[in-house]
């Protein structure tokens, strides 16, 4: 490992959905002690950090994203002592802890909101956004829409005003313009940093501030009502930049701390990039990657754009193929139970110039569970059934082995296990040298021991191919060539002048064990091949 290895830049971050990872007390619900019991697994896998989806007390209307108290742990996950133990045990293994902070909104059951709604002159009243429409109480204050469904305004009979919410009505938005709220939010960061937390994933951070005049959003064409307006007044307000600066100053007052933002409604890489920089966030997610069909051209154009955008502001890219809100990549791209495409995807994710984010179970190719209507738990899935696939699909319990409930718990889990767990599980894949899990493990090891794959430059080799994606990662001492075949058919790569006549060694491949014969400067590939070659630069 290089001396100046920086965990969040050169390492790999693994997202855990804690209620679905490992259940230590067999109540059907994953917990912190469960995560601790799997740290050895994560350390062997080779990840440098884990991001935990929310573990704070929550009435669970939005599965933990409706937090009731930012300064505590939900008893279903354990205690603050368990959390401190997790920090200690993780740090012992060089695994960093990233917490999910949902500071745009809070649960309607929080003491803050309960106080705020109790009367118009309660000291907490202004902690939330209360408004009315001069035309009368039957009219919401403006045309803003909730991202989930319906108007973003909920009328409260007791005090005869509307409050604002972007997601569920049980998730009222905090008023970041109120100085006490602002200070409290900064205290949340300090509280967890002082405990030893290494970083944060900021849920919909670019939604913290809304237009101070509450102007109507202009109309536009779209599929669902939320898209019938341009979200210019309810999101991405300029005041955000000041808040990011303050957050960054707090983080920078501790060594090696990190924040990655979930850029809400960022439909282009440009929008995400503007929040990254030395006095802003270390990183912001670019979700365009997650939306690519299985087509190398799509990935390639995003990679090129993201690299060039971030080189302008010294930003560092990150790449993600899965999270807790989207159907899993193995479900989107995988053919039945086959994992060859998943190996190509893994080889891409783990060799790009940027921080890779993995999502639990991705390393064993977990597929989404299918739910009957009465099994759906996700409020968004319930509301839009059958037009929208519920987010429950990608949140099913981790498949550890073939014992009952996939070794996740001895009790019936809170959400059902995928029936393929009998074959598809960690234990089986550990034993199979050709498994997806071992492929991920090898990639992680290679990434860790090959400096060119961490900070090395990125040079595309292919640009306009639908089938092939090839690129070079290079530093002063080594050059790695990554060749990925997105098709099922054989293909060949033209070895241009920069690739010719080198003494290539095979680093890793899912399809071959030796460097193939390069005839007339064509490198052959079989279908679904992912291969990494290396040569040592002459000094
Ligand atoms: O997600 C914000 C967001 O963009 C999603 O609401 C997305 O539109 C939706 O999941 C449809 O795919 C964050 C969290 O990741 C999500 O789990 C929460 O439900 C949401 O914020 C509210 O906190």
Coordinates of C-alpha atoms and ligand atoms in Angstrom, one line a residue:
X1 CA 0.0 0.0 0.0
X2 CA 1.3 3.5 -0.8
X3 CA 2.3 5.8 2.0
X4 CA -0.1 8.5 1.1
X5 CA -3.1 6.2 0.8
X6 CA -6.2 8.3 1.5
X7 CA -9.1 6.0 2.4
X8 CA -12.0 7.8 0.8
X9 CA -10.1 8.6 -2.4
X10 CA -8.0 5.5 -3.0
X11 CA -10.1 3.0 -1.1
X12 CA -13.5 1.3 -1.7
X13 CA -16.7 2.2 0.2
X14 CA -19.3 -0.5 1.0
X15 CA -22.9 0.5 1.7
X16 CA -24.7 -1.6 4.4
X17 CA -28.5 -1.5 4.8
X18 CA -28.2 -2.4 8.5
X19 CA -31.6 -4.0 9.0
X20 CA -30.8 -6.5 6.3
X21 CA -27.1 -7.3 6.9
X22 CA -26.8 -9.6 9.9
X23 CA -29.1 -10.1 12.9
X24 CA -27.2 -10.9 16.2
X25 CA -30.2 -11.2 18.6
X26 CA -32.4 -13.2 16.2
X27 CA -35.4 -10.8 16.2
X28 CA -35.5 -10.8 12.4
X29 CA -34.0 -7.3 12.2
X30 CA -30.3 -6.7 11.4
X31 CA -28.3 -4.8 14.1
X32 CA -24.9 -3.3 15.0
X33 CA -23.6 -6.4 16.7
X34 CA -24.5 -8.3 13.6
X35 CA -22.4 -5.9 11.6
X36 CA -19.5 -6.3 14.0
X37 CA -19.7 -10.1 13.6
X38 CA -19.2 -9.6 9.8
X39 CA -16.2 -7.2 10.0
X40 CA -13.8 -10.0 9.4
X41 CA -15.7 -10.8 6.2
X42 CA -15.6 -7.2 5.1
X43 CA -11.9 -7.0 5.9
X44 CA -11.2 -10.1 3.9
X45 CA -13.2 -8.7 1.0
X46 CA -10.9 -5.7 1.3
X47 CA -13.1 -2.7 1.7
X48 CA -11.8 0.5 3.3
X49 CA -15.0 1.9 4.7
X50 CA -18.6 1.1 5.4
X51 CA -21.5 3.5 4.9
X52 CA -24.4 2.6 7.1
X53 CA -27.9 3.6 6.0
X54 CA -29.6 5.4 9.0
X55 CA -29.3 3.7 12.4
X56 CA -31.0 6.5 14.4
X57 CA -34.4 6.1 16.2
X58 CA -37.1 6.2 13.6
X59 CA -40.9 5.4 13.3
X60 CA -39.8 3.8 10.0
X61 CA -42.4 5.4 7.7
X62 CA -39.4 5.6 5.3
X63 CA -37.3 2.8 6.7
X64 CA -35.0 4.9 8.8
X65 CA -34.8 8.0 6.5
X66 CA -37.5 9.5 8.8
X67 CA -35.2 10.1 11.7
X68 CA -36.7 11.0 15.1
X69 CA -33.5 11.9 16.9
X70 CA -30.1 12.7 15.3
X71 CA -28.2 12.0 18.5
X72 CA -29.1 8.5 19.4
X73 CA -29.2 4.9 18.1
X74 CA -32.5 3.0 17.4
X75 CA -32.8 0.3 20.1
X76 CA -33.6 -2.2 17.3
X77 CA -30.1 -1.7 16.0
X78 CA -28.5 -1.7 19.5
X79 CA -27.1 0.9 21.9
X80 CA -24.6 3.8 21.7
X81 CA -22.2 1.4 23.4
X82 CA -22.6 -1.0 20.5
X83 CA -22.0 1.8 18.1
X84 CA -18.8 2.8 19.9
X85 CA -17.7 -0.9 19.8
X86 CA -18.4 -1.0 16.1
X87 CA -16.2 2.1 15.6
X88 CA -13.5 0.5 17.7
X89 CA -13.6 -2.9 16.0
X90 CA -13.9 -1.4 12.5
X91 CA -11.0 1.0 13.1
X92 CA -8.9 -1.9 14.4
X93 CA -9.2 -3.4 10.9
X94 CA -8.6 -0.2 9.1
X95 CA -12.3 0.1 8.1
X96 CA -13.7 3.6 8.2
X97 CA -17.3 4.4 9.3
X98 CA -19.5 6.7 7.2
X99 CA -22.9 7.6 8.6
X100 CA -26.0 8.6 6.6
X101 CA -27.2 12.0 7.7
X102 CA -30.7 12.9 6.7
X103 CA -30.8 16.6 7.6
X104 CA -33.2 17.9 5.1
X105 CA -36.2 16.5 7.0
X106 CA -37.0 14.8 10.3
X107 CA -39.7 12.5 11.4
X108 CA -43.0 14.1 12.3
X109 CA -42.8 12.1 15.6
X110 CA -39.6 14.0 16.6
X111 CA -39.9 16.2 19.7
X112 CA -39.0 19.2 17.5
X113 CA -41.9 18.7 15.1
X114 CA -44.3 17.8 17.9
X115 CA -43.4 21.1 19.6
X116 CA -43.6 23.1 16.4
X117 CA -47.1 21.9 15.5
X118 CA -48.4 22.4 19.0
X119 CA -49.0 26.2 18.6
X120 CA -48.0 29.1 16.4
X121 CA -46.0 30.7 19.2
X122 CA -44.1 27.6 20.3
X123 CA -40.3 28.3 20.3
X124 CA -39.9 25.5 17.8
X125 CA -42.5 26.8 15.4
X126 CA -40.0 28.4 13.0
X127 CA -37.9 25.2 13.0
X128 CA -40.1 24.0 10.2
X129 CA -41.7 25.7 7.2
X130 CA -45.2 26.9 8.0
X131 CA -47.2 28.9 5.6
X132 CA -50.6 29.8 4.3
X133 CA -52.2 31.1 1.1
X134 CA -53.8 34.5 1.4
X135 CA -56.6 33.2 -0.9
X136 CA -57.8 30.8 1.8
X137 CA -57.1 27.7 3.6
X138 CA -58.3 25.4 0.9
X139 CA -55.3 26.5 -1.2
X140 CA -51.7 25.3 -0.5
X141 CA -49.1 28.1 -0.2
X142 CA -47.7 27.4 -3.7
X143 CA -47.5 24.8 -6.5
X144 CA -44.6 22.8 -5.1
X145 CA -44.8 19.1 -5.3
X146 CA -43.6 16.3 -3.1
X147 CA -41.1 14.0 -4.7
X148 CA -43.1 11.0 -3.7
X149 CA -46.7 12.1 -4.5
X150 CA -49.2 15.0 -4.1
X151 CA -48.7 18.6 -3.0
X152 CA -45.7 19.3 -0.9
X153 CA -47.9 21.1 1.6
X154 CA -49.9 19.4 4.4
X155 CA -52.6 21.4 6.2
X156 CA -52.6 21.2 10.0
X157 CA -56.0 21.8 11.6
X158 CA -54.7 22.7 15.1
X159 CA -52.8 25.8 14.0
X160 CA -54.5 26.4 10.6
X161 CA -51.4 26.5 8.5
X162 CA -49.6 24.3 6.0
X163 CA -46.2 22.7 6.6
X164 CA -43.8 21.8 3.8
X165 CA -42.4 18.3 3.0
X166 CA -40.4 17.1 0.0
X167 CA -40.9 13.3 0.6
X168 CA -43.5 11.8 2.9
X169 CA -45.9 14.0 4.9
X170 CA -44.4 12.2 7.9
X171 CA -41.0 13.8 6.9
X172 CA -41.4 17.5 7.4
X173 CA -38.5 19.6 6.0
X174 CA -36.4 21.5 8.5
X175 CA -36.1 25.3 8.1
X176 CA -32.4 25.7 7.5
X177 CA -32.9 29.5 7.4
X178 CA -33.6 29.5 11.1
X179 CA -30.2 30.2 12.9
X180 CA -31.0 27.7 15.7
X181 CA -31.8 24.9 13.2
X182 CA -28.6 25.8 11.3
X183 CA -26.5 25.6 14.5
X184 CA -28.2 22.4 15.6
X185 CA -27.4 20.8 12.2
X186 CA -23.7 21.7 12.6
X187 CA -23.9 20.2 16.1
X188 CA -25.0 16.9 14.6
X189 CA -21.8 16.7 12.5
X190 CA -19.7 17.6 15.6
X191 CA -21.4 15.1 17.8
X192 CA -20.6 12.1 15.5
X193 CA -17.2 13.4 14.5
X194 CA -16.3 13.6 18.2
X195 CA -17.3 10.0 18.7
X196 CA -14.9 9.0 15.9
X197 CA -17.0 8.8 12.8
X198 CA -15.0 9.2 9.6
X199 CA -17.5 10.6 7.2
X200 CA -21.0 11.2 6.1
X201 CA -23.3 10.5 3.2
X202 CA -25.6 13.5 3.1
X203 CA -29.1 12.6 2.1
X204 CA -30.6 15.1 -0.5
X205 CA -28.3 17.9 0.7
X206 CA -29.1 20.2 -2.2
X207 CA -32.7 20.3 -0.9
X208 CA -31.8 21.9 2.5
X209 CA -32.7 25.5 1.3
X210 CA -35.8 26.5 -0.5
X211 CA -36.6 29.8 -2.2
X212 CA -37.0 32.5 0.5
X213 CA -40.0 34.0 -1.5
X214 CA -41.6 30.6 -2.1
X215 CA -42.2 31.3 -5.8
X216 CA -44.1 28.8 -7.9
X217 CA -42.0 26.5 -10.0
X218 CA -42.5 27.0 -13.7
X219 CA -44.3 24.2 -15.7
X220 CA -42.6 21.7 -17.9
X221 CA -43.6 18.4 -19.6
X222 CA -43.0 15.2 -17.7
X223 CA -44.4 11.8 -17.0
X224 CA -45.5 11.9 -13.4
X225 CA -46.9 15.1 -11.7
X226 CA -43.6 15.8 -9.9
X227 CA -41.9 16.2 -13.3
X228 CA -44.6 18.6 -14.5
X229 CA -42.6 21.5 -13.1
X230 CA -39.0 22.7 -13.2
X231 CA -37.6 22.4 -9.8
X232 CA -35.8 25.7 -9.6
X233 CA -37.3 27.2 -6.4
X234 CA -37.5 24.2 -4.1
X235 CA -34.0 22.7 -4.8
X236 CA -30.4 23.8 -5.6
X237 CA -30.8 27.2 -4.0
X238 CA -27.6 29.3 -3.9
X239 CA -27.6 29.5 0.0
X240 CA -26.5 25.8 -0.1
X241 CA -23.0 26.8 -1.0
X242 CA -22.5 28.7 2.3
X243 CA -23.8 25.7 4.2
X244 CA -21.4 23.4 2.4
X245 CA -18.5 25.7 3.2
X246 CA -19.4 25.6 6.9
X247 CA -19.8 21.8 6.9
X248 CA -16.5 21.4 5.1
X249 CA -14.8 23.7 7.7
X250 CA -16.1 21.4 10.5
X251 CA -14.9 18.3 8.7
X252 CA -11.5 19.8 8.0
X253 CA -11.0 20.6 11.6
X254 CA -10.6 16.8 12.1
X255 CA -8.0 14.6 10.3
X256 CA -9.1 12.8 7.1
X257 CA -12.9 13.3 7.4
X258 CA -15.1 13.0 4.4
X259 CA -18.6 13.9 3.0
X260 CA -20.3 12.6 0.0
X261 CA -23.6 14.2 -1.1
X262 CA -26.7 12.6 -2.6
X263 CA -27.4 15.1 -5.3
X264 CA -31.1 15.1 -5.4
X265 CA -32.6 15.5 -8.9
X266 CA -29.2 15.8 -10.5
X267 CA -30.0 14.5 -13.9
X268 CA -26.6 15.5 -15.4
X269 CA -23.1 15.0 -14.2
X270 CA -22.6 18.8 -14.4
X271 CA -25.2 19.4 -11.6
X272 CA -23.4 17.0 -9.3
X273 CA -20.0 18.3 -10.1
X274 CA -20.8 21.9 -9.0
X275 CA -21.0 20.7 -5.3
X276 CA -17.5 19.2 -5.3
X277 CA -14.5 21.2 -4.3
X278 CA -12.0 22.2 -1.6
X279 CA -14.6 24.4 0.2
X280 CA -17.6 22.2 -0.7
X281 CA -18.1 18.4 -0.6
X282 CA -15.4 15.9 -1.2
X283 CA -17.8 14.1 -3.5
X284 CA -21.3 14.1 -4.8
X285 CA -23.0 11.1 -6.4
X286 CA -23.4 11.1 -10.1
X287 CA -26.4 8.7 -10.6
X288 CA -26.3 8.9 -14.3
X289 CA -24.1 5.8 -14.2
X290 CA -26.8 3.8 -12.5
X291 CA -29.2 4.6 -15.4
X292 CA -27.1 3.2 -18.2
X293 CA -28.4 0.2 -20.1
X294 CA -25.9 -2.7 -20.7
X295 CA -24.1 -0.7 -23.3
X296 CA -20.4 0.3 -23.1
X297 CA -21.0 3.5 -25.0
X298 CA -23.3 4.9 -22.2
X299 CA -20.7 4.1 -19.5
X300 CA -17.9 5.4 -21.5
X301 CA -19.4 8.7 -22.2
X302 CA -20.3 9.3 -18.6
X303 CA -16.8 8.3 -17.5
X304 CA -15.2 10.7 -19.9
X305 CA -17.5 13.6 -19.0
X306 CA -17.2 13.0 -15.3
X307 CA -13.4 12.9 -15.5
X308 CA -13.2 16.1 -17.5
X309 CA -15.7 18.0 -15.4
X310 CA -13.9 17.1 -12.2
X311 CA -10.5 17.8 -13.5
X312 CA -11.6 21.4 -13.7
X313 CA -12.2 21.8 -10.0
X314 CA -9.7 19.2 -8.7
X315 CA -12.6 17.0 -7.7
X316 CA -12.4 13.3 -7.4
X317 CA -14.9 11.1 -9.2
X318 CA -16.9 8.3 -7.6
X319 CA -18.8 5.4 -9.3
X320 CA -21.9 3.5 -8.1
X321 CA -23.9 0.7 -9.7
X322 CA -26.2 0.0 -6.8
X323 CA -27.9 1.5 -3.8
X324 CA -30.9 1.1 -1.6
X325 CA -33.3 3.0 -3.9
X326 CA -32.7 1.3 -7.2
X327 CA -33.2 -2.2 -8.6
X328 CA -29.9 -4.1 -8.2
X329 CA -27.4 -4.1 -11.1
X330 CA -27.6 -8.0 -11.2
X331 CA -31.4 -7.6 -11.7
X332 CA -31.0 -4.9 -14.3
X333 CA -28.1 -6.5 -16.2
X334 CA -27.9 -10.1 -15.2
X335 CA -29.3 -12.9 -17.3
X336 CA -31.1 -15.3 -15.0
X337 CA -28.6 -16.7 -12.5
X338 CA -25.6 -16.1 -14.7
X339 CA -22.8 -13.8 -13.3
X340 CA -20.6 -13.1 -16.3
X341 CA -21.9 -9.6 -17.0
X342 CA -21.6 -8.9 -13.3
X343 CA -17.9 -9.6 -13.5
X344 CA -17.5 -7.2 -16.4
X345 CA -19.4 -4.6 -14.4
X346 CA -17.3 -5.2 -11.3
X347 CA -14.1 -5.0 -13.3
X348 CA -15.2 -1.6 -14.6
X349 CA -16.3 -0.2 -11.3
X350 CA -13.1 -1.3 -9.5
X351 CA -10.6 -0.1 -12.1
X352 CA -12.0 3.4 -12.9
X353 CA -10.3 6.5 -11.7
X354 CA -12.6 7.3 -8.8
X355 CA -13.9 5.9 -5.5
X356 CA -16.0 2.8 -6.1
X357 CA -19.1 2.3 -4.0
X358 CA -20.4 -1.2 -3.4
X359 CA -23.8 -2.2 -2.0
X360 CA -24.1 -5.2 0.3
X361 CA -24.7 -8.4 -1.6
X362 CA -23.5 -6.9 -4.9
X363 CA -20.3 -9.0 -4.5
X364 CA -22.4 -12.2 -4.6
X365 CA -24.7 -11.0 -7.4
X366 CA -27.8 -10.7 -5.2
X367 CA -31.0 -10.2 -7.3
X368 CA -34.0 -8.2 -6.2
X369 CA -36.8 -10.1 -4.5
X370 CA -40.2 -10.1 -6.1
X371 CA -43.1 -9.0 -3.9
X372 CA -46.8 -9.6 -4.1
X373 CA -48.9 -6.5 -3.6
X374 CA -49.7 -7.2 0.0
X375 CA -46.0 -7.9 0.8
X376 CA -44.8 -4.4 -0.3
X377 CA -43.5 -2.3 2.6
X378 CA -41.9 0.7 0.8
X379 CA -44.5 3.6 0.8
X380 CA -43.4 4.6 -2.7
X381 CA -43.9 1.0 -3.9
X382 CA -47.3 0.8 -2.3
X383 CA -48.5 4.1 -3.8
X384 CA -47.4 3.5 -7.4
X385 CA -48.1 -0.2 -7.6
X386 CA -48.0 -1.8 -10.2
X387 CA -46.3 1.0 -12.2
X388 CA -43.2 1.4 -10.1
X389 CA -41.1 -1.5 -8.8
X390 CA -41.0 -1.1 -5.0
X391 CA -37.6 -0.2 -3.4
X392 CA -38.0 -3.2 -1.1
X393 CA -36.7 -5.4 -4.0
X394 CA -33.0 -4.4 -3.4
X395 CA -33.3 -4.4 0.4
X396 CA -33.7 -8.1 1.2
X397 CA -31.5 -9.9 3.8
X398 CA -27.9 -10.6 3.0
X399 CA -27.4 -14.2 1.8
X400 CA -24.7 -15.7 4.0
X401 CA -25.3 -19.4 3.6
X402 CA -27.9 -22.0 2.8
X403 CA -29.3 -22.4 6.3
X404 CA -32.7 -21.1 7.2
X405 CA -33.2 -17.4 6.4
X406 CA -29.9 -17.5 4.5
X407 CA -28.0 -17.3 7.8
X408 CA -29.2 -13.8 8.3
X409 CA -31.3 -14.6 11.4
X410 CA -32.9 -17.5 13.1
X411 CA -36.2 -15.7 13.1
X412 CA -38.4 -14.7 10.2
X413 CA -36.7 -11.6 8.7
X414 CA -38.4 -8.2 8.5
X415 CA -38.3 -8.6 4.7
X416 CA -38.2 -11.9 2.8
X417 CA -35.1 -13.6 1.6
X418 CA -34.5 -14.2 -2.1
X419 CA -35.3 -17.9 -2.8
X420 CA -32.1 -18.3 -4.7
X421 CA -30.2 -18.1 -1.4
X422 CA -29.8 -21.9 -1.3
X423 CA -27.2 -21.6 -4.1
X424 CA -26.4 -17.9 -4.1
X425 CA -24.7 -17.2 -0.8
X426 CA -21.4 -16.1 0.6
X427 CA -20.4 -19.6 1.9
X428 CA -20.8 -21.3 -1.5
X429 CA -19.1 -18.5 -3.4
X430 CA -16.1 -18.5 -1.0
X431 CA -15.5 -22.1 -1.9
X432 CA -15.7 -21.6 -5.6
X433 CA -12.6 -20.0 -7.1
X434 CA -14.6 -18.8 -10.1
X435 CA -17.4 -17.2 -8.1
X436 CA -18.3 -13.6 -8.4
X437 CA -17.3 -13.1 -4.8
X438 CA -13.8 -14.3 -5.5
X439 CA -13.7 -12.1 -8.6
X440 CA -14.6 -9.0 -6.5
X441 CA -12.0 -10.0 -3.9
X442 CA -9.3 -10.4 -6.5
X443 CA -10.2 -7.0 -8.0
X444 CA -10.1 -5.4 -4.6
X445 CA -6.7 -6.9 -3.8
X446 CA -5.3 -5.8 -7.2
X447 CA -6.7 -2.3 -6.8
X448 CA -5.0 -2.1 -3.4
X449 CA -1.6 -3.3 -4.6
X450 CA -1.5 -1.5 -7.9
X451 CA -1.0 2.3 -7.4
X452 CA -1.9 3.0 -11.1
X453 CA -5.4 1.8 -10.4
X454 CA -5.8 4.2 -7.5
X455 CA -4.5 7.6 -8.5
X456 CA -3.1 6.8 -12.0
X457 CA -4.4 8.8 -15.0
X458 CA -7.3 7.5 -17.1
X459 CA -6.8 7.3 -20.8
X460 CA -9.7 5.9 -22.9
X461 CA -8.7 3.5 -25.6
X462 CA -12.1 2.9 -27.2
X463 CA -14.6 5.7 -27.6
X464 CA -17.5 4.8 -29.8
X465 CA -18.0 1.1 -29.4
X466 CA -21.2 -0.4 -28.1
X467 CA -19.4 -3.6 -27.3
X468 CA -16.0 -2.8 -26.0
X469 CA -14.8 -0.6 -23.3
X470 CA -11.1 -0.3 -22.9
X471 CA -8.9 2.1 -21.1
X472 CA -5.5 2.6 -19.6
X473 CA -4.7 3.5 -16.0
X474 CA -1.1 4.8 -15.7
X475 CA 1.3 6.2 -13.3
X476 CA 5.1 6.8 -13.5
X477 CA 5.9 3.2 -12.9
X478 CA 3.1 1.1 -14.4
X479 CA 0.4 0.9 -17.0
X480 CA -2.7 -1.2 -16.7
X481 CA -4.9 -1.9 -19.7
X482 CA -8.5 -2.8 -18.8
X483 CA -10.5 -4.5 -21.6
X484 CA -14.2 -5.2 -21.2
X485 CA -16.5 -6.9 -23.6
X486 CA -20.1 -5.9 -23.0
X487 CA -21.3 -8.4 -25.6
X488 CA -21.8 -12.1 -25.6
X489 CA -19.9 -12.5 -28.8
X490 CA -16.2 -12.5 -29.4
X491 CA -14.5 -9.3 -30.3
X492 CA -11.1 -7.7 -30.8
X493 CA -9.3 -4.6 -29.7
X494 CA -7.0 -2.7 -32.0
X495 CA -3.8 -2.2 -30.2
X496 CA -2.9 1.4 -31.2
X497 CA 0.6 2.8 -31.0
X498 CA 0.4 3.4 -27.3
X499 CA -0.3 -0.3 -26.7
X500 CA 1.9 -2.0 -29.2
X501 CA 5.1 -3.9 -28.5
X502 CA 4.8 -3.9 -24.7
X503 CA 5.5 -6.8 -22.5
X504 CA 1.9 -7.3 -21.3
X505 CA 1.3 -9.5 -18.3
X506 CA -2.1 -10.8 -17.4
X507 CA -3.3 -9.3 -14.0
X508 CA -6.8 -10.8 -13.9
X509 CA -9.4 -12.2 -16.2
X510 CA -12.7 -14.0 -15.9
X511 CA -12.0 -15.9 -19.2
X512 CA -8.4 -16.7 -19.6
X513 CA -5.2 -17.6 -17.7
X514 CA -2.6 -16.4 -20.2
X515 CA -2.0 -13.4 -22.4
X516 CA -3.5 -14.3 -25.7
X517 CA -1.6 -14.1 -29.0
X518 CA -1.9 -10.6 -30.4
X519 CA -2.0 -11.0 -34.2
X520 CA -1.4 -8.0 -36.4
X521 CA -2.0 -5.8 -33.4
X522 CA -5.4 -7.1 -32.6
X523 CA -6.1 -8.3 -29.1
X524 CA -8.8 -11.0 -29.1
X525 CA -11.6 -11.2 -26.6
X526 CA -14.2 -13.8 -26.0
X527 CA -17.9 -12.9 -25.0
X528 CA -18.4 -11.3 -21.6
X529 CA -14.7 -11.0 -21.0
X530 CA -13.1 -8.7 -18.5
X531 CA -9.3 -8.7 -18.5
X532 CA -6.7 -6.6 -16.9
X533 CA -3.1 -6.5 -18.3
X534 CA -0.1 -4.7 -16.9
X535 CA 3.4 -3.7 -17.9
X536 CA 6.1 -2.0 -15.9
X537 CA 7.2 1.3 -17.5
X538 CA 10.8 1.6 -18.3
X539 CA 12.4 4.1 -15.9
Ligands
LIG1 O1 -33.5 9.6 -1.7 C1 -33.9 10.7 -2.4 C2 -34.3 10.4 -3.8 O2 -33.9 11.0 -4.8 C3 -35.3 9.3 -3.8 O3 -36.4 9.7 -3.2 C4 -35.7 8.8 -5.1 O4 -36.4 9.7 -5.9 C5 -36.7 7.6 -4.9 O5 -36.0 6.7 -4.0 C6 -37.1 7.0 -6.1 O6 -36.2 6.0 -6.6 C7 -33.2 9.7 -0.3 C8 -33.0 8.3 0.2 O7 -32.0 7.6 -0.5 C9 -34.3 7.5 0.1 O8 -34.2 6.2 0.6 C10 -35.3 8.3 1.0 O9 -36.6 7.7 0.9 C11 -35.4 9.8 0.6 O10 -34.1 10.4 0.4 C12 -36.0 10.6 1.7 O11 -35.2 10.6 2.8

